[in-house]
N, CA, C and O atoms as a DFTB+ gen file, in Angstrom:
672 C
 N C O
     1  1      -9.951      10.076     -13.958
     2  2      -8.765       9.968     -14.571
     3  2      -7.635      11.151     -14.472
     4  3      -6.429      11.088     -14.237
     5  1      -8.439      12.172     -14.723
     6  2      -7.863      13.265     -15.115
     7  2      -7.211      14.200     -13.624
     8  3      -6.160      14.842     -13.606
     9  1      -8.165      14.032     -12.497
    10  2      -8.270      14.157     -11.105
    11  2      -7.040      13.517     -10.284
    12  3      -6.362      14.039      -9.398
    13  1      -6.923      11.700     -11.075
    14  2      -6.041      11.307     -10.602
    15  2      -4.588      11.731     -11.146
    16  3      -3.610      11.904     -10.420
    17  1      -4.601      11.820     -12.037
    18  2      -3.253      12.659     -12.800
    19  2      -2.675      13.768     -11.954
    20  3      -1.718      13.764     -11.179
    21  1      -3.723      14.952     -12.403
    22  2      -3.330      15.919     -11.667
    23  2      -2.785      15.373      -9.866
    24  3      -1.824      15.882      -9.288
    25  1      -3.439      14.552      -9.425
    26  2      -2.933      14.311      -8.154
    27  2      -1.357      13.634      -7.898
    28  3      -0.626      13.902      -6.945
    29  1      -1.154      12.997      -8.655
    30  2       0.360      12.731      -8.957
    31  2       1.191      13.596      -9.411
    32  3       2.319      13.903      -9.028
    33  1       0.389      14.061     -10.469
    34  2       1.786      14.981     -10.601
    35  2       2.392      16.000      -9.318
    36  3       3.577      16.318      -9.217
    37  1       1.275      16.436      -8.357
    38  2       0.799      16.956      -7.235
    39  2       2.180      16.425      -6.107
    40  3       3.102      16.981      -5.509
    41  1       1.656      15.051      -6.267
    42  2       2.377      14.616      -5.528
    43  2       3.871      14.259      -5.536
    44  3       4.713      14.085      -4.655
    45  1       3.868      14.231      -6.446
    46  2       5.170      14.183      -6.810
    47  2       5.884      15.621      -7.004
    48  3       6.728      15.585      -6.108
    49  1       6.010      16.664      -7.550
    50  2       6.260      17.397      -7.038
    51  2       6.425      17.811      -5.473
    52  3       7.441      18.408      -5.118
    53  1       5.481      17.504      -4.624
    54  2       5.534      17.618      -3.272
    55  2       6.780      16.488      -2.551
    56  3       7.220      16.537      -1.402
    57  1       7.083      15.671      -3.459
    58  2       7.745      14.815      -2.794
    59  2       9.427      15.352      -3.072
    60  3      10.298      15.165      -2.223
    61  1       9.670      15.977      -4.279
    62  2      10.359      16.837      -4.933
    63  2      10.668      18.029      -3.932
    64  3      11.817      18.103      -3.496
    65  1       9.877      18.816      -3.601
    66  2      10.357      19.844      -2.747
    67  2      10.938      19.283      -1.446
    68  3      12.016      19.700      -1.021
    69  1      10.149      18.229      -0.737
    70  2      10.451      18.296       1.042
    71  2      11.661      17.491       0.209
    72  3      12.645      18.081       0.655
    73  1      12.270      16.321      -0.901
    74  2      13.603      15.834      -0.624
    75  2      14.291      17.288      -1.094
    76  3      15.434      17.261      -0.635
    77  1      14.110      18.368      -1.713
    78  2      15.418      19.294      -1.643
    79  2      14.988      20.116      -0.581
    80  3      15.874      20.965      -0.486
    81  1      14.149      20.335       0.247
    82  2      14.534      20.558       1.210
    83  2      14.413      20.210       2.266
    84  3      14.318      21.121       3.088
    85  1      14.360      18.971       2.730
    86  2      14.680      17.808       3.603
    87  2      16.621      17.922       3.827
    88  3      17.400      17.667       4.745
    89  1      16.762      18.538       2.173
    90  2      18.603      17.901       2.388
    91  2      19.384      18.510       3.831
    92  3      19.769      18.010       4.888
    93  1      19.376      19.646       3.323
    94  2      19.754      20.470       4.465
    95  2      19.957      20.563       5.965
    96  3      20.717      21.266       6.630
    97  1      18.849      19.440       6.383
    98  2      18.530      19.563       7.635
    99  2      18.867      18.157       8.526
   100  3      18.066      17.262       8.798
   101  1      20.237      18.238       8.880
   102  2      20.181      17.052       9.735
   103  2      19.193      16.554      10.795
   104  3      19.058      15.362      11.071
   105  1      18.663      17.334      11.243
   106  2      18.277      17.195      12.658
   107  2      17.714      15.755      12.866
   108  3      17.730      15.135      13.929
   109  1      17.165      15.290      11.563
   110  2      16.045      14.276      11.503
   111  2      16.089      13.549      10.388
   112  3      16.162      14.085       9.282
   113  1      16.047      12.180      10.569
   114  2      15.625      11.588       9.359
   115  2      14.813      10.683       9.513
   116  3      14.909       9.516       9.133
   117  1      13.944      11.204      10.101
   118  2      12.002      10.592       9.838
   119  2      11.885      11.184       8.881
   120  3      12.262      12.347       8.740
   121  1      11.182      10.302       7.793
   122  2      10.539      10.210       6.490
   123  2       9.059      11.975       6.733
   124  3       8.413      12.124       7.771
   125  1       8.988      12.583       5.960
   126  2       7.776      13.806       6.115
   127  2       6.783      13.616       4.651
   128  3       6.171      14.469       4.007
   129  1       6.928      12.035       4.432
   130  2       5.733      12.494       3.344
   131  2       5.257      11.103       3.703
   132  3       5.908      10.136       4.100
   133  1       3.548      11.280       3.390
   134  2       3.112      10.084       4.163
   135  2       2.361       8.942       3.209
   136  3       2.035       9.233       2.058
   137  1       2.162       7.898       3.654
   138  2       2.135       6.543       2.658
   139  2       1.608       6.866       1.646
   140  3       2.116       6.066       0.861
   141  1       0.695       7.695       0.864
   142  2       0.089       7.752      -0.366
   143  2       1.109       8.095      -1.216
   144  3       1.740       7.431      -2.039
   145  1       1.184       9.720      -0.737
   146  2       2.469      10.208      -1.658
   147  2       3.912       9.381      -1.606
   148  3       4.405       9.464      -2.731
   149  1       4.591       8.775      -0.903
   150  2       5.538       7.890      -1.136
   151  2       5.441       6.969      -2.233
   152  3       6.124       6.860      -3.252
   153  1       4.439       6.325      -1.806
   154  2       3.281       4.797      -2.908
   155  2       3.612       5.793      -4.385
   156  3       4.307       5.449      -5.341
   157  1       2.872       7.111      -4.202
   158  2       2.753       7.798      -5.849
   159  2       3.820       8.194      -6.337
   160  3       3.959       8.278      -7.557
   161  1       4.856       8.540      -5.406
   162  2       6.185       9.119      -6.086
   163  2       7.215       7.633      -6.638
   164  3       7.919       7.764      -7.640
   165  1       7.194       6.570      -6.031
   166  2       7.566       5.673      -6.419
   167  2       7.350       5.128      -7.516
   168  3       7.780       4.039      -7.898
   169  1       6.752       5.779      -8.005
   170  2       5.865       5.182      -9.582
   171  2       5.585       3.897     -10.170
   172  3       5.322       3.828     -11.371
   173  1       5.618       2.876      -9.439
   174  2       5.134       1.282      -9.299
   175  2       3.823       0.985      -8.971
   176  3       3.376      -0.159      -9.050
   177  1       2.965       2.257      -8.487
   178  2       1.815       1.903      -7.390
   179  2       0.548       2.680      -8.282
   180  3      -0.544       2.888      -7.754
   181  1       0.825       3.043      -9.583
   182  2      -0.708       4.089     -10.048
   183  2      -1.518       2.578     -10.178
   184  3      -2.188       2.979      -9.227
   185  1      -1.770       1.972     -10.306
   186  2      -2.559       0.876      -9.959
   187  2      -3.674       1.493      -8.585
   188  3      -4.802       1.970      -8.461
   189  1      -2.539       1.124      -7.770
   190  2      -3.320       0.565      -5.907
   191  2      -3.453       2.292      -5.981
   192  3      -4.501       2.732      -5.507
   193  1      -2.520       3.257      -6.511
   194  2      -2.866       4.822      -6.494
   195  2      -4.921       4.858      -6.940
   196  3      -5.714       5.309      -6.112
   197  1      -5.189       4.547      -7.721
   198  2      -6.201       4.641      -8.638
   199  2      -7.157       3.909      -7.698
   200  3      -8.057       4.442      -7.049
   201  1      -6.816       2.534      -7.715
   202  2      -8.296       2.128      -6.664
   203  2      -8.665       2.313      -5.447
   204  3      -9.777       2.050      -4.989
   205  1      -7.323       2.986      -4.612
   206  2      -7.303       3.984      -3.359
   207  2      -8.270       4.859      -3.304
   208  3      -9.021       4.925      -2.330
   209  1      -8.391       5.841      -4.621
   210  2      -8.826       6.864      -5.254
   211  2     -10.820       6.306      -4.882
   212  3     -11.588       6.467      -3.933
   213  1     -10.897       5.719      -6.075
   214  2     -11.685       5.162      -6.395
   215  2     -12.960       4.512      -4.746
   216  3     -14.159       4.613      -4.488
   217  1     -11.904       3.978      -4.164
   218  2     -12.928       3.544      -3.427
   219  2     -12.477       4.564      -1.990
   220  3     -12.393       3.895      -0.959
   221  1     -12.238       5.803      -1.852
   222  2     -12.367       6.377      -0.893
   223  2     -11.512       6.698       0.585
   224  3     -11.710       7.184       1.699
   225  1     -10.230       5.955      -0.382
   226  2      -9.397       5.534       0.562
   227  2      -8.208       6.154       1.473
   228  3      -7.626       5.869       2.519
   229  1      -8.183       7.079       0.566
   230  2      -7.035       8.251      -0.051
   231  2      -6.609       8.558       1.612
   232  3      -5.771       8.055       2.361
   233  1      -7.698       9.714       1.786
   234  2      -7.907      10.238       2.994
   235  2      -7.294       9.533       4.169
   236  3      -6.373       9.884       4.908
   237  1      -8.261       8.122       4.151
   238  2      -7.672       7.429       5.491
   239  2      -6.171       7.327       5.417
   240  3      -5.511       8.007       6.203
   241  1      -5.429       6.363       4.348
   242  2      -4.349       6.645       4.601
   243  2      -2.978       7.692       4.356
   244  3      -1.764       7.494       4.296
   245  1      -3.631       8.588       4.278
   246  2      -3.340      10.350       4.329
   247  2      -3.418      10.560       5.970
   248  3      -2.845      11.519       6.487
   249  1      -3.979       9.840       6.558
   250  2      -4.313      10.332       8.180
   251  2      -2.619       9.947       9.237
   252  3      -1.464       9.772       8.849
   253  1      -3.161       9.947      10.468
   254  2      -1.830      10.419      11.214
   255  2      -1.580       8.720      11.403
   256  3      -0.415       8.534      11.752
   257  1      -2.266       7.576      11.285
   258  2      -1.718       5.991      11.153
   259  2      -0.964       6.277      12.667
   260  3      -1.133       7.348      13.250
   261  1      -0.078       5.139      13.247
   262  2       0.403       4.444      11.865
   263  2       0.319       3.369      11.409
   264  3       0.050       2.396      12.114
   265  1       0.540       3.287      10.065
   266  2      -0.310       1.751       9.045
   267  2       1.177       1.200       8.559
   268  3       2.270       1.685       8.269
   269  1       0.687       0.165       8.627
   270  2       1.712      -0.886       8.276
   271  2       0.817      -0.967       6.738
   272  3      -0.408      -1.089       6.743
   273  1       1.613      -0.880       5.466
   274  2       0.781      -1.027       3.883
   275  2       1.476      -2.496       3.225
   276  3       2.699      -2.625       3.283
   277  1       0.917      -3.207       2.817
   278  2       1.225      -4.498       2.126
   279  2       1.411      -3.926       0.809
   280  3       1.440      -5.019       0.243
   281  1       1.532      -3.262       0.046
   282  2       1.637      -2.436      -1.507
   283  2       2.017      -3.680      -2.691
   284  3       3.093      -4.265      -2.811
   285  1       1.097      -3.814      -3.288
   286  2       1.201      -4.298      -4.588
   287  2       1.618      -3.839      -6.054
   288  3       0.856      -3.439      -6.934
   289  1       2.847      -3.972      -6.112
   290  2       2.854      -3.282      -7.225
   291  2       1.683      -3.294      -8.375
   292  3       0.612      -3.899      -8.415
   293  1       2.381      -2.284      -9.401
   294  2       1.262      -2.778     -10.717
   295  2       1.702      -3.716     -11.317
   296  3       0.860      -3.674     -12.214
   297  1       2.361      -4.597     -11.606
   298  2       2.911      -5.305     -12.088
   299  2       1.906      -6.683     -11.826
   300  3       1.451      -7.459     -12.665
   301  1       1.672      -6.676      -9.684
   302  2       0.782      -7.496      -9.216
   303  2      -0.395      -7.379      -9.663
   304  3      -0.978      -8.381     -10.077
   305  1      -0.898      -6.343      -9.674
   306  2      -2.543      -6.015     -10.353
   307  2      -2.275      -6.252     -11.933
   308  3      -3.294      -6.641     -12.504
   309  1      -1.250      -6.123     -12.696
   310  2      -1.613      -6.724     -14.131
   311  2      -1.608      -8.106     -14.209
   312  3      -1.892      -8.832     -15.161
   313  1      -1.239      -8.385     -13.052
   314  2      -1.583     -10.389     -13.657
   315  2      -2.559     -10.666     -12.971
   316  3      -2.487     -11.875     -12.754
   317  1      -3.434     -10.251     -12.501
   318  2      -5.049     -10.276     -12.306
   319  2      -5.473     -10.482     -13.298
   320  3      -4.787     -10.035     -14.217
   321  1      -6.788     -11.243     -13.719
   322  2      -7.757     -11.714     -14.703
   323  2      -7.996      -9.787     -15.003
   324  3      -8.348      -9.040     -14.090
   325  1      -7.725      -9.317     -16.386
   326  2      -8.555      -8.273     -16.418
   327  2      -9.805      -7.954     -16.036
   328  3     -10.129      -6.997     -15.332
   329  1     -10.894      -9.238     -16.784
   330  2     -12.327      -8.961     -16.049
   331  2     -12.525      -8.538     -14.243
   332  3     -13.429      -7.891     -13.714
   333  1     -11.260      -9.210     -13.596
   334  2     -11.215      -8.926     -11.899
   335  2     -11.301      -7.790     -12.165
   336  3     -12.425      -7.301     -12.277
   337  1     -10.255      -7.074     -12.335
   338  2      -9.795      -5.776     -11.895
   339  2     -10.713      -4.576     -12.615
   340  3     -10.534      -3.373     -12.425
   341  1     -11.550      -5.058     -13.326
   342  2     -12.667      -4.127     -14.078
   343  2     -13.615      -4.183     -13.316
   344  3     -14.254      -3.168     -13.036
   345  1     -14.009      -5.795     -12.647
   346  2     -15.211      -5.747     -11.777
   347  2     -15.268      -4.955     -10.751
   348  3     -16.149      -4.117     -10.561
   349  1     -13.974      -5.270      -9.769
   350  2     -13.439      -4.323      -8.685
   351  2     -14.045      -2.741      -8.901
   352  3     -14.755      -2.147      -8.089
   353  1     -13.625      -2.281     -10.066
   354  2     -13.902      -0.602     -10.069
   355  2     -15.358       0.006     -10.159
   356  3     -15.762       1.168     -10.126
   357  1     -16.026      -1.275     -10.293
   358  2     -17.578      -1.027     -10.963
   359  2     -18.181      -0.797      -9.334
   360  3     -17.729      -1.333      -8.322
   361  1     -19.412       0.227      -9.429
   362  2     -19.735       0.750      -8.309
   363  2     -20.793      -0.587      -7.719
   364  3     -20.849      -0.519      -6.491
   365  1     -21.328      -1.339      -8.076
   366  2     -22.076      -2.272      -7.194
   367  2     -21.049      -2.882      -6.561
   368  3     -21.358      -3.154      -5.401
   369  1     -19.489      -3.343      -6.982
   370  2     -18.376      -3.874      -6.058
   371  2     -17.416      -3.116      -4.925
   372  3     -16.358      -3.531      -4.451
   373  1     -17.926      -2.213      -4.719
   374  2     -17.565      -0.889      -3.809
   375  2     -16.999      -1.923      -2.287
   376  3     -15.879      -2.048      -1.792
   377  1     -17.761      -2.263      -2.069
   378  2     -17.532      -2.785      -0.425
   379  2     -16.624      -3.834      -0.935
   380  3     -15.594      -3.936      -0.268
   381  1     -16.733      -4.685      -1.992
   382  2     -15.652      -6.083      -2.063
   383  2     -14.247      -5.506      -2.405
   384  3     -13.300      -6.116      -1.910
   385  1     -13.936      -4.283      -3.278
   386  2     -12.626      -3.225      -3.445
   387  2     -12.120      -2.980      -1.928
   388  3     -11.057      -3.331      -1.417
   389  1     -13.293      -2.211      -1.316
   390  2     -12.879      -1.575      -0.372
   391  2     -12.124      -3.113       0.658
   392  3     -10.927      -3.391       0.729
   393  1     -12.828      -3.569       1.065
   394  2     -12.292      -4.994       1.709
   395  2     -10.966      -5.741       1.119
   396  3     -10.312      -6.536       1.793
   397  1     -10.650      -5.378      -0.243
   398  2      -9.142      -5.954      -0.694
   399  2      -7.911      -4.859      -0.078
   400  3      -6.935      -5.040       0.650
   401  1      -8.467      -3.691      -0.735
   402  2      -7.537      -2.849      -0.350
   403  2      -7.524      -2.709       1.221
   404  3      -6.342      -2.415       1.397
   405  1      -7.978      -2.731       2.203
   406  2      -8.110      -2.501       4.222
   407  2      -6.627      -4.272       4.036
   408  3      -5.470      -4.298       4.455
   409  1      -7.378      -5.361       3.305
   410  2      -6.640      -6.626       3.696
   411  2      -5.108      -5.926       3.392
   412  3      -4.187      -6.256       4.138
   413  1      -4.915      -5.202       2.568
   414  2      -3.718      -4.793       2.482
   415  2      -2.421      -3.957       3.813
   416  3      -1.191      -3.973       3.783
   417  1      -3.450      -3.267       4.922
   418  2      -3.526      -2.656       5.879
   419  2      -3.397      -3.045       7.065
   420  3      -4.226      -3.915       7.331
   421  1      -2.597      -2.739       8.058
   422  2      -2.642      -3.622       9.275
   423  2      -2.286      -1.886      10.380
   424  3      -1.590      -0.942      10.005
   425  1      -2.791      -1.968      11.279
   426  2      -2.300      -0.406      12.162
   427  2      -1.182      -0.786      12.628
   428  3      -0.835      -1.960      12.505
   429  1      -0.341       0.215      13.306
   430  2       0.478      -0.190      13.992
   431  2       1.932       0.225      12.547
   432  3       1.797      -0.258      11.424
   433  1       2.848       0.901      12.805
   434  2       4.536       0.668      11.965
   435  2       4.937      -0.645      12.281
   436  3       5.443      -0.955      13.360
   437  1       4.687      -1.514      11.234
   438  2       5.613      -3.379      11.625
   439  2       6.925      -3.130      10.697
   440  3       6.874      -2.978       9.477
   441  1       7.780      -3.120      11.265
   442  2       9.069      -3.091      10.668
   443  2       9.319      -4.661      10.401
   444  3       8.960      -5.677      10.996
   445  1      10.166      -4.394       9.134
   446  2      10.678      -6.089       8.823
   447  2      11.042      -6.355      10.405
   448  3      10.109      -6.733      11.113
   449  1      12.146      -6.208      10.917
   450  2      12.705      -6.583      11.636
   451  2      11.851      -6.923      12.767
   452  3      12.549      -7.518      13.588
   453  1      10.568      -6.800      13.200
   454  2       9.453      -7.391      13.809
   455  2       8.299      -8.186      13.520
   456  3       7.335      -8.391      14.258
   457  1       8.533      -8.661      12.226
   458  2       8.072      -9.886      11.370
   459  2       9.394     -11.449      12.001
   460  3      10.604     -11.599      12.172
   461  1       8.367     -12.100      12.103
   462  2       8.667     -13.791      12.541
   463  2       7.678     -14.700      11.857
   464  3       6.464     -14.612      11.673
   465  1       8.481     -15.497      11.575
   466  2       8.002     -16.410      10.805
   467  2       6.375     -17.386      11.496
   468  3       6.380     -18.139      12.470
   469  1       5.352     -17.094      10.759
   470  2       4.882     -17.848      11.495
   471  2       3.435     -16.775      12.054
   472  3       2.243     -17.069      12.141
   473  1       4.081     -15.612      12.324
   474  2       3.267     -14.448      12.835
   475  2       1.948     -13.927      11.938
   476  3       2.053     -13.393      10.834
   477  1       0.456     -14.237      12.764
   478  2      -0.568     -13.104      12.078
   479  2      -0.715     -11.930      12.895
   480  3      -0.589     -11.640      14.085
   481  1      -1.222     -11.010      11.154
   482  2      -1.180     -10.078      11.422
   483  2      -2.220      -9.289      11.449
   484  3      -2.480      -9.105      10.260
   485  1      -2.962      -8.719      12.074
   486  2      -4.695      -8.572      11.755
   487  2      -4.752      -7.241      11.084
   488  3      -4.392      -6.168      11.569
   489  1      -5.135      -7.407      10.177
   490  2      -5.653      -6.411       8.981
   491  2      -7.064      -5.346       9.346
   492  3      -8.141      -5.635       9.867
   493  1      -6.529      -4.004       8.822
   494  2      -7.739      -3.272       9.289
   495  2      -9.378      -3.957       8.564
   496  3     -10.492      -4.067       9.074
   497  1      -8.975      -4.227       7.509
   498  2     -10.088      -5.528       6.771
   499  2     -10.936      -6.234       8.173
   500  3     -12.165      -6.282       8.197
   501  1     -10.170      -6.698       9.176
   502  2     -10.389      -7.524       9.799
   503  2      -9.894      -9.038      10.027
   504  3      -9.762      -9.402      11.195
   505  1      -9.683      -9.713       9.256
   506  2      -8.608     -10.884       8.742
   507  2      -7.213     -10.951       9.120
   508  3      -6.488      -9.961       9.026
   509  1      -6.911     -11.776       9.433
   510  2      -4.926     -11.673       9.608
   511  2      -4.494     -12.130       8.135
   512  3      -5.147     -12.880       7.409
   513  1      -3.119     -11.459       7.802
   514  2      -2.516     -12.159       7.213
   515  2      -1.041     -13.006       7.448
   516  3      -0.211     -12.529       8.222
   517  1      -0.926     -13.553       7.144
   518  2       0.341     -14.602       7.836
   519  2       1.811     -14.722       7.234
   520  3       2.105     -15.360       6.222
   521  1       2.748     -13.936       8.104
   522  2       4.294     -13.578       7.401
   523  2       4.945     -15.066       7.397
   524  3       4.808     -15.779       8.390
   525  1       5.686     -15.534       6.205
   526  2       6.660     -16.164       7.026
   527  2       8.246     -16.025       6.231
   528  3       8.517     -16.085       5.032
   529  1       9.008     -15.848       7.260
   530  2      10.427     -15.597       7.269
   531  2      11.184     -16.765       7.223
   532  3      11.049     -17.578       8.138
   533  1      12.195     -17.051       6.030
   534  2      12.687     -17.882       5.424
   535  2      14.174     -17.615       5.213
   536  3      14.584     -16.476       5.439
   537  1      15.050     -18.594       4.784
   538  2      16.186     -17.613       3.824
   539  2      15.641     -17.323       2.561
   540  3      16.074     -16.277       2.078
   541  1      15.068     -17.753       2.084
   542  2      14.392     -17.059       0.726
   543  2      14.209     -15.963       1.078
   544  3      14.582     -15.101       0.282
   545  1      13.835     -15.685       1.848
   546  2      13.281     -13.909       2.172
   547  2      11.625     -13.965       3.056
   548  3      11.076     -14.926       3.595
   549  1      11.192     -12.595       2.925
   550  2       9.641     -12.758       3.709
   551  2       8.480     -12.897       2.591
   552  3       8.681     -12.735       1.387
   553  1       7.514     -13.149       3.045
   554  2       6.499     -13.411       2.495
   555  2       4.972     -13.258       3.475
   556  3       4.890     -13.452       4.688
   557  1       3.982     -12.903       2.648
   558  2       2.751     -12.423       3.140
   559  2       1.593     -12.778       2.685
   560  3       0.925     -12.144       1.868
   561  1       1.146     -14.399       3.494
   562  2       0.544     -14.763       2.440
   563  2       1.009     -15.823       1.606
   564  3       1.650     -16.778       2.044
   565  1       0.527     -15.589      -0.227
   566  2       1.530     -16.192      -1.058
   567  2       2.475     -14.996      -1.548
   568  3       3.233     -15.289      -2.473
   569  1       2.525     -13.856      -1.117
   570  2       3.116     -12.718      -1.806
   571  2       4.941     -12.711      -1.115
   572  3       5.438     -13.034      -0.036
   573  1       5.360     -12.284      -2.122
   574  2       7.184     -12.032      -1.653
   575  2       6.921     -10.566      -0.907
   576  3       5.833      -9.992      -0.853
   577  1       7.731     -10.265      -0.544
   578  2       8.030      -8.698      -0.002
   579  2       9.259      -9.024      -1.217
   580  3       9.996      -9.994      -1.392
   581  1       9.121      -7.972      -1.805
   582  2      10.358      -7.477      -2.558
   583  2      11.198      -6.189      -2.524
   584  3      12.050      -5.728      -3.284
   585  1      10.604      -5.741      -1.270
   586  2      11.151      -4.504      -0.544
   587  2      10.790      -3.798       0.768
   588  3       9.690      -3.259       0.882
   589  1      11.406      -3.790       1.448
   590  2      10.963      -3.778       2.643
   591  2      11.214      -2.635       3.326
   592  3      12.178      -1.952       2.979
   593  1      10.283      -2.175       4.558
   594  2      11.006      -1.367       5.104
   595  2      11.031       0.373       4.298
   596  3      12.072       1.028       4.357
   597  1       9.638       1.003       3.514
   598  2       9.832       1.789       2.904
   599  2       8.863       2.956       3.979
   600  3       7.638       3.067       4.012
   601  1       9.781       3.637       4.696
   602  2       9.421       4.654       5.491
   603  2       9.158       6.033       4.982
   604  3       9.896       6.782       4.343
   605  1       7.026       6.317       5.733
   606  2       6.808       7.323       5.347
   607  2       6.210       7.889       6.708
   608  3       6.214       7.167       7.705
   609  1       5.673       9.240       6.755
   610  2       5.518      10.021       8.057
   611  2       4.320       9.462       8.828
   612  3       4.058       9.803       9.982
   613  1       3.563       8.521       8.066
   614  2       2.821       8.176       9.225
   615  2       2.235       6.462       8.756
   616  3       1.106       5.994       8.607
   617  1       3.393       5.976       8.651
   618  2       3.842       4.468       8.946
   619  2       5.147       3.845       7.799
   620  3       6.246       4.387       7.686
   621  1       4.823       2.942       7.239
   622  2       5.757       1.908       6.643
   623  2       5.009       1.137       5.553
   624  3       3.831       0.792       5.650
   625  1       5.825       0.894       4.484
   626  2       4.786       0.115       3.224
   627  2       6.067      -1.233       3.250
   628  3       7.223      -0.833       3.105
   629  1       5.938      -2.206       3.363
   630  2       6.555      -3.085       2.388
   631  2       5.932      -3.511       0.971
   632  3       4.753      -3.788       0.748
   633  1       7.018      -3.496       0.057
   634  2       6.291      -3.913      -1.547
   635  2       6.132      -5.138      -1.845
   636  3       7.075      -5.922      -1.740
   637  1       4.851      -5.549      -2.292
   638  2       4.932      -7.213      -2.401
   639  2       4.493      -7.195      -4.409
   640  3       4.024      -6.427      -5.249
   641  1       5.020      -8.542      -4.302
   642  2       4.592      -8.887      -5.951
   643  2       3.341      -9.730      -6.063
   644  3       3.421     -10.547      -6.980
   645  1       2.251      -9.758      -5.411
   646  2       1.069      -9.999      -5.003
   647  2      -0.264      -9.598      -5.255
   648  3      -0.026      -8.909      -6.247
   649  1      -1.216      -9.530      -5.137
   650  2      -2.143      -8.868      -4.627
   651  2      -3.051      -9.755      -3.624
   652  3      -3.662     -10.785      -3.907
   653  1      -2.983      -9.103      -2.400
   654  2      -3.548     -10.254      -1.367
   655  2      -5.303     -10.258      -1.332
   656  3      -5.974      -9.231      -1.223
   657  1      -5.812     -11.522      -1.438
   658  2      -6.998     -11.462      -1.448
   659  2      -7.486     -12.514      -0.320
   660  3      -7.255     -13.719      -0.221
   661  1      -8.673     -11.136       0.969
   662  2      -9.048     -11.867       2.138
   663  2      -9.620     -13.144       1.792
   664  3      -9.302     -13.543       0.671
   665  1     -10.306     -13.813       2.399
   666  2     -10.730     -15.556       2.542
   667  2     -12.167     -14.883       2.406
   668  3     -12.435     -13.755       2.819
   669  1     -12.970     -15.668       1.822
   670  2     -14.326     -15.429       1.586
   671  2     -15.320     -15.634       2.929
   672  3     -16.534     -15.449       2.834
């Protein structure tokens, strides 16, 4: 836990430094912080960050990408039964945790403007997500996209309000 808090603090410092340094450079509007650090800096993904660390996936999502991450908020994880979250963090359930987390990741930089109703998006885990687009907004399976197109240096994050569970 101490390692996660130190990583969180360092990530926040990094984001602040990048923001401060990048403000004077009009040559590029491109994001300079990767998906993991972008999510950590947002402050509403501490559970996701912790689970990524537990599953050993942080380095993967700090890689070149590009990736599209459908990121559940802390509130989305809090909506799960407590015993489910506790069970996923047990070493004997590492494969299940990894599968659930990778079910939230697709290869490529898929912006919201690229999504269409009924579209199937193949995840890194191997199964597909179904996109819904309507007047009420965008859904991924049964989760609502509450904020789209959070840019990162190695992809894009779409913030969702539920944890996606792969089909059994």
